Coordinates of C-alpha atoms in Angstrom, one line a residue:
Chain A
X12 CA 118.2 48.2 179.5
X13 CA 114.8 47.5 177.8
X14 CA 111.5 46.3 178.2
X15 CA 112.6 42.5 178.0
X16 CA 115.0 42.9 180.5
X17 CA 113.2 44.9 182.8
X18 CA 110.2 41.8 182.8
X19 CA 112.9 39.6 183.3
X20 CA 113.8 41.7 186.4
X21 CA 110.7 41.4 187.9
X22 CA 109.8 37.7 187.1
X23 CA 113.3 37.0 189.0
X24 CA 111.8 39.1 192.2
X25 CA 108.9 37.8 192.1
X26 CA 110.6 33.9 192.1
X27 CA 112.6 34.9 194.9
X28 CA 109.7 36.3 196.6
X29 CA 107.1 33.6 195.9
X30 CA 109.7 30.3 195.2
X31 CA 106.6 28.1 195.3
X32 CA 105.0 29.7 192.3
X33 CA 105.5 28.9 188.7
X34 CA 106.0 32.1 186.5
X35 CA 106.9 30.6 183.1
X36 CA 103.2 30.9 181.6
X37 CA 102.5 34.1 182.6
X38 CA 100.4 36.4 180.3
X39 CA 102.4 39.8 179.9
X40 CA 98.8 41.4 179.6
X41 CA 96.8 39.9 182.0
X42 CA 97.0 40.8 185.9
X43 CA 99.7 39.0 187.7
X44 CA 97.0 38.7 190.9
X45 CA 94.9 36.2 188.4
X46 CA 97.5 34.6 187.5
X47 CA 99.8 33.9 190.7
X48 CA 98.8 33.5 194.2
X49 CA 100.3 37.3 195.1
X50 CA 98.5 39.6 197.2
X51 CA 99.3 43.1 198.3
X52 CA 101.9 42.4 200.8
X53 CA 103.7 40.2 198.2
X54 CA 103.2 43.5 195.7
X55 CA 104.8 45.5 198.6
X56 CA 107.8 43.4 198.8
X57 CA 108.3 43.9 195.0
X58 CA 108.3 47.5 195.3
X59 CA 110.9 46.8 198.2
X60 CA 113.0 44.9 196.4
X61 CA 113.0 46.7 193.3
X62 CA 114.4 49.8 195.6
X63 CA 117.2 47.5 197.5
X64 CA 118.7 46.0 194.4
X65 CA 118.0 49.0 191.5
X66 CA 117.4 52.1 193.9
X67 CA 113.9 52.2 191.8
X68 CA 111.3 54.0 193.8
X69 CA 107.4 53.1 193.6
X70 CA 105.2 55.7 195.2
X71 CA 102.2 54.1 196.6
X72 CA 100.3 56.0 194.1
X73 CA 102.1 54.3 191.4
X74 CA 101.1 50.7 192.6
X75 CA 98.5 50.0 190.3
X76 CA 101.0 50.8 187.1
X77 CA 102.4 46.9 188.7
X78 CA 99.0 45.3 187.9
X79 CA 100.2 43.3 184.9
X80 CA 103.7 42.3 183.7
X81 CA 103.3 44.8 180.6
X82 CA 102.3 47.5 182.7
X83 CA 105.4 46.8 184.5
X84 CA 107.7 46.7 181.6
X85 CA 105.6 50.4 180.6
X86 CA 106.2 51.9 183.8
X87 CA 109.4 50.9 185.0
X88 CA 111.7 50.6 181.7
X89 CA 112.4 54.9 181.8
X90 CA 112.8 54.6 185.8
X91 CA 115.8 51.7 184.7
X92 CA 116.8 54.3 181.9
X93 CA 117.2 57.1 183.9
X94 CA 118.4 55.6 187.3
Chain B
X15 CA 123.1 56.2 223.2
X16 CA 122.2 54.1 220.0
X17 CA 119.7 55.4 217.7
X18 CA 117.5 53.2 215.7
X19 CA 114.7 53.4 212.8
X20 CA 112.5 51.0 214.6
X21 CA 112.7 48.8 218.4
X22 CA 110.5 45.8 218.6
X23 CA 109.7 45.3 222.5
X24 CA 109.2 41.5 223.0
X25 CA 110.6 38.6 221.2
X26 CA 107.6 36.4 221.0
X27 CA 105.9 35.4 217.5
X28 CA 104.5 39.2 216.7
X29 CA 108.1 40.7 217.8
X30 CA 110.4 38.7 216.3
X31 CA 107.9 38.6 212.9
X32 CA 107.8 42.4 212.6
X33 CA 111.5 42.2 213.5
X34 CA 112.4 40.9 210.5
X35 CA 110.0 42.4 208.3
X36 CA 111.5 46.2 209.4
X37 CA 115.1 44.7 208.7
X38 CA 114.2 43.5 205.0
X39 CA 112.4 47.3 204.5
X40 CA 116.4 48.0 204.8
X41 CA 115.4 49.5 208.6
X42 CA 118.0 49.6 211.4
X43 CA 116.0 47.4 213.9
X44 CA 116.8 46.6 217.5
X45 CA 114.2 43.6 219.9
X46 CA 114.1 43.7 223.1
X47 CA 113.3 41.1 225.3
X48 CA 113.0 40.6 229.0
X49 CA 113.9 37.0 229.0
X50 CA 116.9 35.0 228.0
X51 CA 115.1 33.1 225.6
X52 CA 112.6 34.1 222.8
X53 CA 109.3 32.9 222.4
X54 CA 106.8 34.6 225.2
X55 CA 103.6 32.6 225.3
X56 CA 104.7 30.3 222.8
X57 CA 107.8 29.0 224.6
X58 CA 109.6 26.3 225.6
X59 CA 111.2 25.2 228.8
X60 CA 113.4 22.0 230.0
X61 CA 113.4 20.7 232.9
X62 CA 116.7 17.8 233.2
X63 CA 115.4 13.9 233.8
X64 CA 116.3 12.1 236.6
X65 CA 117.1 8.3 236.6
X66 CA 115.6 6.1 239.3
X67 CA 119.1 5.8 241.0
X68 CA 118.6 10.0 241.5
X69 CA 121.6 10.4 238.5
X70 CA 121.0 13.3 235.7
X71 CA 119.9 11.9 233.0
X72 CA 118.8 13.5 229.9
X73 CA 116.8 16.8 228.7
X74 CA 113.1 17.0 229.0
X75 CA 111.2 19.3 226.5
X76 CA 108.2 21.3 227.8
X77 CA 106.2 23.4 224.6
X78 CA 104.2 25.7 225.9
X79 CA 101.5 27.7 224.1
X80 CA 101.5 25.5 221.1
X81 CA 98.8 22.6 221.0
X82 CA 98.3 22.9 217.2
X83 CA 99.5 25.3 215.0
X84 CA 96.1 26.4 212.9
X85 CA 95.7 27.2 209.4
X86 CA 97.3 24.1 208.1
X87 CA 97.9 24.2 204.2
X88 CA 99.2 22.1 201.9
X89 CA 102.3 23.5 199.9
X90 CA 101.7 25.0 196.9
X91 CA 98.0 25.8 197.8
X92 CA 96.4 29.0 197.0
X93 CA 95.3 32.0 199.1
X94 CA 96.3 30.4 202.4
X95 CA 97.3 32.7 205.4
X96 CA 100.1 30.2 206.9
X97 CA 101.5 30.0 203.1
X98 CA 101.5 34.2 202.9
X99 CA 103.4 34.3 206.3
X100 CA 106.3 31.9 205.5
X101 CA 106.5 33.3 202.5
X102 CA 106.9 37.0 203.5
X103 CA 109.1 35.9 206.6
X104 CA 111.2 33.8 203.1
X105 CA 110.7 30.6 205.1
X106 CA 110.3 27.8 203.3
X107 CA 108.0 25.2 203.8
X108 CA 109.6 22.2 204.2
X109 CA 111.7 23.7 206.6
X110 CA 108.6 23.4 209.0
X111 CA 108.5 19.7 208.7
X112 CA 104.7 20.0 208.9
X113 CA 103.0 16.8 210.3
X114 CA 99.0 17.0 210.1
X115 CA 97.2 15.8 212.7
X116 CA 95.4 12.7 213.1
X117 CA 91.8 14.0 213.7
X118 CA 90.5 15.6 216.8
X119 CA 87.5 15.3 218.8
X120 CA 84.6 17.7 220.5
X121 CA 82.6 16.1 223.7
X122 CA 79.5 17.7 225.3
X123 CA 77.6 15.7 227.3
X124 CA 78.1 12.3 225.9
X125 CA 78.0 13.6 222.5
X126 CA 81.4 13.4 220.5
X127 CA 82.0 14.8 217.2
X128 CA 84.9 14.0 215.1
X129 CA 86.7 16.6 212.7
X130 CA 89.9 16.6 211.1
X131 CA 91.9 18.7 207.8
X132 CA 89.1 18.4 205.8
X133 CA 85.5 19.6 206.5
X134 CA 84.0 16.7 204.9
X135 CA 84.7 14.9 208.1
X136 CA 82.9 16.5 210.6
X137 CA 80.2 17.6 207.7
X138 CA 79.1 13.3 207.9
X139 CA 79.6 13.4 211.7
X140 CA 76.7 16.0 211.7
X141 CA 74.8 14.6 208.9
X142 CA 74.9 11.4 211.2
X143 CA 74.3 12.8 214.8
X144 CA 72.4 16.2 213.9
X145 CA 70.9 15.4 210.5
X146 CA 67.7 18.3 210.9
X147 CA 71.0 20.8 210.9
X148 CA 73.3 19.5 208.2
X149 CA 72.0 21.8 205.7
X150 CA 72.3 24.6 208.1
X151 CA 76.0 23.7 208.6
X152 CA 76.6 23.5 204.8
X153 CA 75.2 26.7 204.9
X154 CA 78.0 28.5 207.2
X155 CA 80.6 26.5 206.2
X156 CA 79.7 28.3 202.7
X157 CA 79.4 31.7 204.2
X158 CA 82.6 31.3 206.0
X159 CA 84.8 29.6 203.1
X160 CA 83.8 32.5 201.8
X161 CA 84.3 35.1 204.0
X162 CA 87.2 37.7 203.8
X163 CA 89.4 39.1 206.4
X164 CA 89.4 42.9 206.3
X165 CA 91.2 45.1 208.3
X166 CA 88.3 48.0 208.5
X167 CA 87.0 48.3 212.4
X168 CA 83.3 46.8 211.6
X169 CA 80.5 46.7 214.3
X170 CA 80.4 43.8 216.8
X171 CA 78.3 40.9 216.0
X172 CA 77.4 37.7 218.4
X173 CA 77.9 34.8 217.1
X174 CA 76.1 33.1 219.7
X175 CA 72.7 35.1 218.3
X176 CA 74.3 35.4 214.1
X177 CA 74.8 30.9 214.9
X178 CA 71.0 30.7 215.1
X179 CA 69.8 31.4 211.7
X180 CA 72.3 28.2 210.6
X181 CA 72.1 25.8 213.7
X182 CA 68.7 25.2 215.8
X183 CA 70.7 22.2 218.0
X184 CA 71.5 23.9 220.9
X185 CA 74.4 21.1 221.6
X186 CA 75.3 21.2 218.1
X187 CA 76.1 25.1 218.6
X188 CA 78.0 24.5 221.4
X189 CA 80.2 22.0 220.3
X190 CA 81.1 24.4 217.2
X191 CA 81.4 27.1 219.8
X192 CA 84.0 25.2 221.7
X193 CA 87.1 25.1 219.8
X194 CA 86.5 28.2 218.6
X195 CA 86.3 30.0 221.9
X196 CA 89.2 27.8 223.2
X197 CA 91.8 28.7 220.5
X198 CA 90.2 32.2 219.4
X199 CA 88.0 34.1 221.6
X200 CA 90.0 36.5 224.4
X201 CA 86.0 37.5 225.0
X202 CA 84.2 35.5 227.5
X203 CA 81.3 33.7 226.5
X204 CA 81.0 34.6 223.2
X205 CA 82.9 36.4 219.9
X206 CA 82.7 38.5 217.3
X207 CA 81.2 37.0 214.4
X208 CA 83.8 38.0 211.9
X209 CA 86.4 36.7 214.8
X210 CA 84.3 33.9 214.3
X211 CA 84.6 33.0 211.0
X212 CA 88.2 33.8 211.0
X213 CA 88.6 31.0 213.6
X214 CA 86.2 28.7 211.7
X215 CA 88.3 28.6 209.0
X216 CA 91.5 28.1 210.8
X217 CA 90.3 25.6 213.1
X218 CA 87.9 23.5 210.5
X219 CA 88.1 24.4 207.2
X220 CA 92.5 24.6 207.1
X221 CA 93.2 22.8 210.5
X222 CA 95.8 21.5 212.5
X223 CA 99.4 20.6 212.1
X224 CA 102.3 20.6 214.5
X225 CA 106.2 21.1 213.4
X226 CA 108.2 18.4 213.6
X227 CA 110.2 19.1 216.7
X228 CA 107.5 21.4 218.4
X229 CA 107.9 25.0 218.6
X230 CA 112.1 24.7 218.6
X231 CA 111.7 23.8 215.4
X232 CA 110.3 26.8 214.7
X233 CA 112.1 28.8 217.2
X234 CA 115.4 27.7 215.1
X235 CA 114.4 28.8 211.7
X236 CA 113.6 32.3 213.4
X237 CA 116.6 32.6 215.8
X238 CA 118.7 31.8 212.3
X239 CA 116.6 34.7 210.0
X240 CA 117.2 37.1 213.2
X241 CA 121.1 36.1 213.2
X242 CA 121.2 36.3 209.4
X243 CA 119.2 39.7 208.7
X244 CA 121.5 41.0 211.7
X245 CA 119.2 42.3 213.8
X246 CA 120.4 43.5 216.5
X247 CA 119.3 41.1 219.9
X248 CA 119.0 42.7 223.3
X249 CA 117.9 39.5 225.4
X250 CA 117.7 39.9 229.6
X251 CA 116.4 43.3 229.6
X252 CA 113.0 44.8 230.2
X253 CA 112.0 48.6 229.5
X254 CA 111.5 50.2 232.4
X255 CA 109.9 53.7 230.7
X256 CA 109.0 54.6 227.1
X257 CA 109.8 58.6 226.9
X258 CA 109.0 61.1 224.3
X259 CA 111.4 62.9 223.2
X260 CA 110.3 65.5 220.1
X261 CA 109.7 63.2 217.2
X262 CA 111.6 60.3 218.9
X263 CA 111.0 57.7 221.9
X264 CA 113.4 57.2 224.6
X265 CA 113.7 53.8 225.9
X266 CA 115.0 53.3 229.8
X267 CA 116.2 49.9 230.1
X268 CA 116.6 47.6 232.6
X269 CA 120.2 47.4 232.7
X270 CA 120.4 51.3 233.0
X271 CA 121.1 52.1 229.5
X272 CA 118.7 54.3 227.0
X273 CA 118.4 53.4 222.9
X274 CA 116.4 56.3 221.0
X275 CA 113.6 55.4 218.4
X276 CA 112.0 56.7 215.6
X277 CA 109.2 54.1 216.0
X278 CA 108.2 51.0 218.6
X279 CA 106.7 48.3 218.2
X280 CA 105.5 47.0 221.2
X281 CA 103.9 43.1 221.4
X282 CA 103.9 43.2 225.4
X283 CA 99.8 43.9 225.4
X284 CA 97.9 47.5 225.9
X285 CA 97.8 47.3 229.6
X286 CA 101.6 46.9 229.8
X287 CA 102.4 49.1 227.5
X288 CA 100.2 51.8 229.1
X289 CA 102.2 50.8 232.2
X290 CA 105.7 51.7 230.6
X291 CA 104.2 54.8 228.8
X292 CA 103.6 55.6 232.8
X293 CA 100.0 55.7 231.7
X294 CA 96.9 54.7 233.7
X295 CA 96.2 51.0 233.2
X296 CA 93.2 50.7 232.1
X297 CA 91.5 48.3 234.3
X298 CA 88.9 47.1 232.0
X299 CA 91.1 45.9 229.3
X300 CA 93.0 43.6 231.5
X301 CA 92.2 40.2 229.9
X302 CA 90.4 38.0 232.8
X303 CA 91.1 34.5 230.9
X304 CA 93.5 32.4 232.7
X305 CA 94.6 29.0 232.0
X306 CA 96.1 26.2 234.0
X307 CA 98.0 23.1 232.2
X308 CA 98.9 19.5 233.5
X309 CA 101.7 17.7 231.3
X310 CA 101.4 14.5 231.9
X311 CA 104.7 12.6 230.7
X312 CA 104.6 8.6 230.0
X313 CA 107.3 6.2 229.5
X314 CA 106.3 5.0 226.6
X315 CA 105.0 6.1 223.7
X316 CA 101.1 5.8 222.5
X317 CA 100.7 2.8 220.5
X318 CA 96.4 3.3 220.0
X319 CA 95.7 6.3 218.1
X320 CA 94.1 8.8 220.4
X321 CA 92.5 11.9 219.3
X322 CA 95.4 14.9 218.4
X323 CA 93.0 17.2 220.8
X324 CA 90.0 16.8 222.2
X325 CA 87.7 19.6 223.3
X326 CA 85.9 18.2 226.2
X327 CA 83.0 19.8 228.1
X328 CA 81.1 17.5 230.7
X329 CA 78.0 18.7 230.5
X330 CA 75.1 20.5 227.8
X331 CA 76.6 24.1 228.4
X332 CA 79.8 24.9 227.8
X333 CA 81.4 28.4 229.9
X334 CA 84.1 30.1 228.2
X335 CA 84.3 32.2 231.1
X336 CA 86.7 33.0 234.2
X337 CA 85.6 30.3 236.8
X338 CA 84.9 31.1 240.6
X339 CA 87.0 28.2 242.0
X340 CA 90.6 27.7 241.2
X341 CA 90.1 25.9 237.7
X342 CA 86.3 24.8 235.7
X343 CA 87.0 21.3 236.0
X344 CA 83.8 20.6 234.0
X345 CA 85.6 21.9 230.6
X346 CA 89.0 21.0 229.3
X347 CA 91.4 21.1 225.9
X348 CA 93.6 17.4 226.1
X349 CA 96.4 17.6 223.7
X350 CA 98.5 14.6 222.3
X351 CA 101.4 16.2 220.9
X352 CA 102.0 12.1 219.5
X353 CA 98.6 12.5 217.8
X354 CA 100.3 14.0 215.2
X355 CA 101.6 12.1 211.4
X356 CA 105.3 11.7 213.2
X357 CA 106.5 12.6 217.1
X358 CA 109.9 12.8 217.8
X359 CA 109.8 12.1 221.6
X360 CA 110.8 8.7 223.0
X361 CA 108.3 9.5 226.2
X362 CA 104.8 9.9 225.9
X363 CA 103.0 12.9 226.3
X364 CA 99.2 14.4 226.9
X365 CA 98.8 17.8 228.1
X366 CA 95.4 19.0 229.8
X367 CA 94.3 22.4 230.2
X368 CA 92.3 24.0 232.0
X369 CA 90.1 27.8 232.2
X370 CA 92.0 29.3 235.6
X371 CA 91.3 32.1 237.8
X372 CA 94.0 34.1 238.6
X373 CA 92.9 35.8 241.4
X374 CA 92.2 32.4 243.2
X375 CA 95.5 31.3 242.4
X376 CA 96.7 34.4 243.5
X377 CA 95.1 34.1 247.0
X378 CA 96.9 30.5 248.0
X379 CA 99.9 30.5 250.2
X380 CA 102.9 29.0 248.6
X381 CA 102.4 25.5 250.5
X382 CA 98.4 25.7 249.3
X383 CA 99.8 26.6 246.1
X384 CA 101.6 23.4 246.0
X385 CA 98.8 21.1 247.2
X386 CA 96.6 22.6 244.5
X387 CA 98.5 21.6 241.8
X388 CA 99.0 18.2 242.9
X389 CA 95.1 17.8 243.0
X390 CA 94.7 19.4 239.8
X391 CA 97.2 16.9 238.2
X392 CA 95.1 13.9 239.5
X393 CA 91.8 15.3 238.5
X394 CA 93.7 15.9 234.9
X395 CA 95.0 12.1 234.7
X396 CA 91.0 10.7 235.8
X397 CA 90.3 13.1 233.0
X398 CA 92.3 11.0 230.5
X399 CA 91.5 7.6 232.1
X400 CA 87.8 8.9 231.4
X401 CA 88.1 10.0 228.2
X402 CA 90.1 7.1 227.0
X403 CA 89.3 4.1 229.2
X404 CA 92.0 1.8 227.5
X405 CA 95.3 4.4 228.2
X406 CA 96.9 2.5 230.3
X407 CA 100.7 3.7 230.6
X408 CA 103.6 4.3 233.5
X409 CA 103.3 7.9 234.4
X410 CA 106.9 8.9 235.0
X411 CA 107.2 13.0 235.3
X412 CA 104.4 15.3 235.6
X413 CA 104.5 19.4 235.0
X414 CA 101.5 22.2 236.2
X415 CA 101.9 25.4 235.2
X416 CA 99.3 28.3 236.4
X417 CA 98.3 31.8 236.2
X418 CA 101.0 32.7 238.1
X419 CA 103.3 31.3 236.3
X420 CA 102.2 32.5 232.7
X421 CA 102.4 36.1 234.6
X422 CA 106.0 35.4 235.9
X423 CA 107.3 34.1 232.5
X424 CA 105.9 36.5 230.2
X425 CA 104.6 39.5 232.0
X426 CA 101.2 39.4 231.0
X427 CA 99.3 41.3 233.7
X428 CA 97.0 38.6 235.4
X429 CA 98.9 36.0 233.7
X430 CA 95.7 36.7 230.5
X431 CA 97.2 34.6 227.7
X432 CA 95.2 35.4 225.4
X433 CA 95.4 39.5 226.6
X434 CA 93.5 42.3 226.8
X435 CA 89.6 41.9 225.9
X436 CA 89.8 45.3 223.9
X437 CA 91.9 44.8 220.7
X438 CA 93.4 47.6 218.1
X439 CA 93.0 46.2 214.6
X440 CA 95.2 48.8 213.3
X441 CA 97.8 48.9 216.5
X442 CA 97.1 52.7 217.0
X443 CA 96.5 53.1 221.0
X444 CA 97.2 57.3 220.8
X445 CA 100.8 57.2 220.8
X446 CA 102.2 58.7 217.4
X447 CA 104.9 56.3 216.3
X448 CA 104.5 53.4 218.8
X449 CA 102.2 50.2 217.0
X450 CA 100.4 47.6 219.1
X451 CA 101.5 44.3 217.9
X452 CA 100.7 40.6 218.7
X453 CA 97.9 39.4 220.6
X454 CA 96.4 42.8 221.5
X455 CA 96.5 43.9 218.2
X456 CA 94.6 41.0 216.3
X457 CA 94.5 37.3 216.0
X458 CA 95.1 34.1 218.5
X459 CA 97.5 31.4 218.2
X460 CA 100.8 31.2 216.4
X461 CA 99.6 31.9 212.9
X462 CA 97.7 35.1 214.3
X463 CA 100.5 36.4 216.1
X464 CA 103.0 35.6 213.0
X465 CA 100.2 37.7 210.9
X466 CA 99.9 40.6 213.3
X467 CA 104.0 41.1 213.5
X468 CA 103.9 41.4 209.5
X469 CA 101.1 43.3 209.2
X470 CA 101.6 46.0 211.5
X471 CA 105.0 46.1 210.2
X472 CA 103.8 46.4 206.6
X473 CA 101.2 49.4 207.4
X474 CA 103.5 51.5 209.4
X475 CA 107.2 50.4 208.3
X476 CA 107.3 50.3 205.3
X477 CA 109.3 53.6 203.7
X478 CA 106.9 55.0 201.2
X479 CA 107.8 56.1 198.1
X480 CA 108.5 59.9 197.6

């Protein structure tokens, strides 16, 4: 698994969570909250789904590292590695 | 005895809400509700036609609760609260069949203000009847627009004093005021400004919208996500006790059975939930607000556009407060559920409601009881032949309910709709593991009690990470 394929993983939770929104122009280094109408609940039900599908846990403390889709890709792609 | 992660007590909007929010944080969730059928205050009943030869005929449909669903947004629009709860209850929103409302009216004294989904409505109404304060109105509709909803206990501020450095008409304030209070204040008199604003942009700045249907529509979507998520339904009984048992709660039902839970959720209002704690009831928080409504039912459907709802107050001063007699005649909410884009009813419908007192209705004897609501139904239809001197249609069924009756069908102590007048913004009333949910934990109305569910869910549900 790498970094493309994790992004990929989390564009297709956040279209399932948000069907309304379109996520094809998004900037990988620019925050996702700018960009698409999420807020914190909608972050919270990425960090659940992430855990029902991939068994990837998301302290709270870690929340922040889910700010932009590159900071995803950073933080997540050793949790896919190693899961 | 079944064991579960989390029990929901109440299967209204809140309960059924944080229901499903528990069951998609992967929790084993269990709702309990007294009656057969879900909904509490926003509810349904039916009632079966009869023809004129005294045959059955078909099924009436009776919403109650729901006049408007607030908050109205159009899909795909940003930042929107009804748009954030579909989407984390995974609804869809065409599956709402959202029709907006036509426009609505406020009357004091004479004095009638139109508003509908957009502000720039009743923004000319007031630039034509209250010019001197149209720039004071721009002025809070800015503030509030701009406004954000936070969750942090703040100190109380009256609106009725914070309104005065925007508005000098005394009448102008009121009509504002009267919505508001109406759909959003469980306070008499008066409510907290950030309530305030909270309402304001529900009620004017988003607006009103009804589902195609009425609440079954609703109702069906949530009965199916319940079904679907398999969460697990106990309809027909009531808790008797809530228990503490080490870490866990022990719930006594009705039926004689006990379920263990690591957490409740409870939606049935502080004062009741003290009750099954076997707590103290705390007197002063039991919500005085009681309503009274008349449906009036029509053969035939409205063929002049009336207002969707009109907020009517007789005279200068409006009193958003419990009234000495049975029902404050001099104040009223008319609803025309056919005031909306599309109706699917063949028979005509306007519902009227009034501010109640309980205790009045409380004192009659059952025949009294009877009599009254008779006479309320005829002051409700000289309402609408007031308001709207050209309604002239057959008036084949009509429908009262009262205090009493809210009390009966959804346990609300006092029969307070709108609940206790001291609310827990974080649903913590002392009790470790057991959440205050729905109308005594936050917002009014549909949308509110939707929000409340998910919220309260979200803060204490959710498994956090290790």
């Amino acid at each position: 698994m790498n970094a493309q394929d994790v992004k990929n993983i989390v564009l297709k939770i956040i279209t399932d969570i948000a069907p309304d929104e379109d996520v094809s122009g998004i900037d990988d280094n620019l925050t996702l909250r700018e960009q698409i109408d999420l807020d914190s609940m909608d972050f919270l039900d990425i960090v659940m789904e992430l855990r029902k599908r991939y068994k990837i846990e998301v302290p709270q403390e870690d929340y922040p590292h889910l700010a932009t889709l590159k900071s995803c890709m950073d933080y997540l792609t050793p949790k896919f590695q190693s899961a | 005895m079944k064991s579960f992660d989390a029990v929901v007590i109440g299967a209204g909007m809140s309960g059924i809400a944080c229901a499903l929010r528990l069951k998609n944080f992967g929790l084993k969730v269990a709702i309990i509700e007294k009656h057969r059928v879900i909904g509490g205050l926003n509810s349904f009943y039916q009632r079966v036609k009869k023809n004129s030869d005294g045959s059955r005929g078909g099924i009436r449909y009776f919403d109650v609760g729901l006049h408007a669903l607030t908050n109205f947004a159009k899909k795909g629009s940003k930042n929107k609260p009804l748009l954030k709860i579909l989407r984390q209850l995974r609804i869809p929103y065409d599956e709402l069949k959202l029709q907006e409302q036509n426009f609505s009216t406020i009357h004091l004294n004479n004095k009638a203000l139109k508003f509908n989904n957009s502000i720039d409505l009743l923004s000319s109404e007031i630039q034509t009847y209250f010019p001197a304060d149209h720039e004071g109105f721009l002025r809070l509709v800015e503030l509030v627009a701009s406004f954000k909803v936070s969750t942090e206990p703040s100190e109380y501020v009256s609106s009725r004093e914070k309104i005065k450095e925007f508005i000098s008409s005394k009448e102008l304030q009121e009509m504002i005021f009267l919505p508001v209070f109406y759909y959003g204040s469980s306070w008499e008199d008066d409510i907290d400004f950030s309530q305030f604003c909270i309402m304001f942009q529900a009620l004017y700045l988003e607006g009103f919208s009804r589902p195609y249907g009425g609440i079954r529509t609703l109702f069906k979507i949530l009965q199916e996500k319940l079904k679907s998520l398999e969460v697990v339904k106990l309809m027909g009984v009531a808790v008797n006790r809530i228990r503490k048992i080490e870490e866990e709660h022990l719930i006594e039902l009705s039926n004689g059975e006990s379920i263990k839970a690591k957490q409740v959720f409870s939606s049935i209002g502080y004062p009741e939930t003290q009750k099954i704690l076997g707590e103290v009831i705390d007197q002063k928080a039991v919500g005085k607000l009681g309503f009274v409504e008349v449906q009036l039912i029509y053969k035939e459907r409205l063929t002049e556009k009336l207002p969707t709802i009109c907020f009517y107050n007789e005279d200068d001063q409006f009193r958003y407060k419990v009234p000495e007699t049975l029902i404050d005649e001099r104040s009223a909410i008319i609803c025309s559920p056919e005031g909306y884009e599309s109706f699917e009813g063949e028979e005509g419908v306007i519902r009227i409601t009034y501010l109640a007192n309980y205790h009045s209705w409380k004192s009659l004897e059952s025949d009294e009881y009877e009599k009254a609501k008779k006479e309320i139904e005829i002051k409700a239809r000289n309402l609408v032949q007031k308001l709207y001197p050209n309604h002239k249609r057959e008036l084949v069924f009509t429908d009262t309910f009262t205090p009493l009756t809210v009390e009966k069908f959804t346990s609300h102590i006092g029969g307070a709709i709108y609940g206790a007048t001291k609310k827990f913004q974080d649903g913590n009333i002392g009790i470790k593991n057991l959440h205050l949910i729905g109308t005594d934990q936050g917002y009014l109305g549909i949308t509110g009690s939707i929000l409340s569910g998910i919220s309260i869910a979200n803060l204490y549900g959710f498994p956090k990470g290790r």
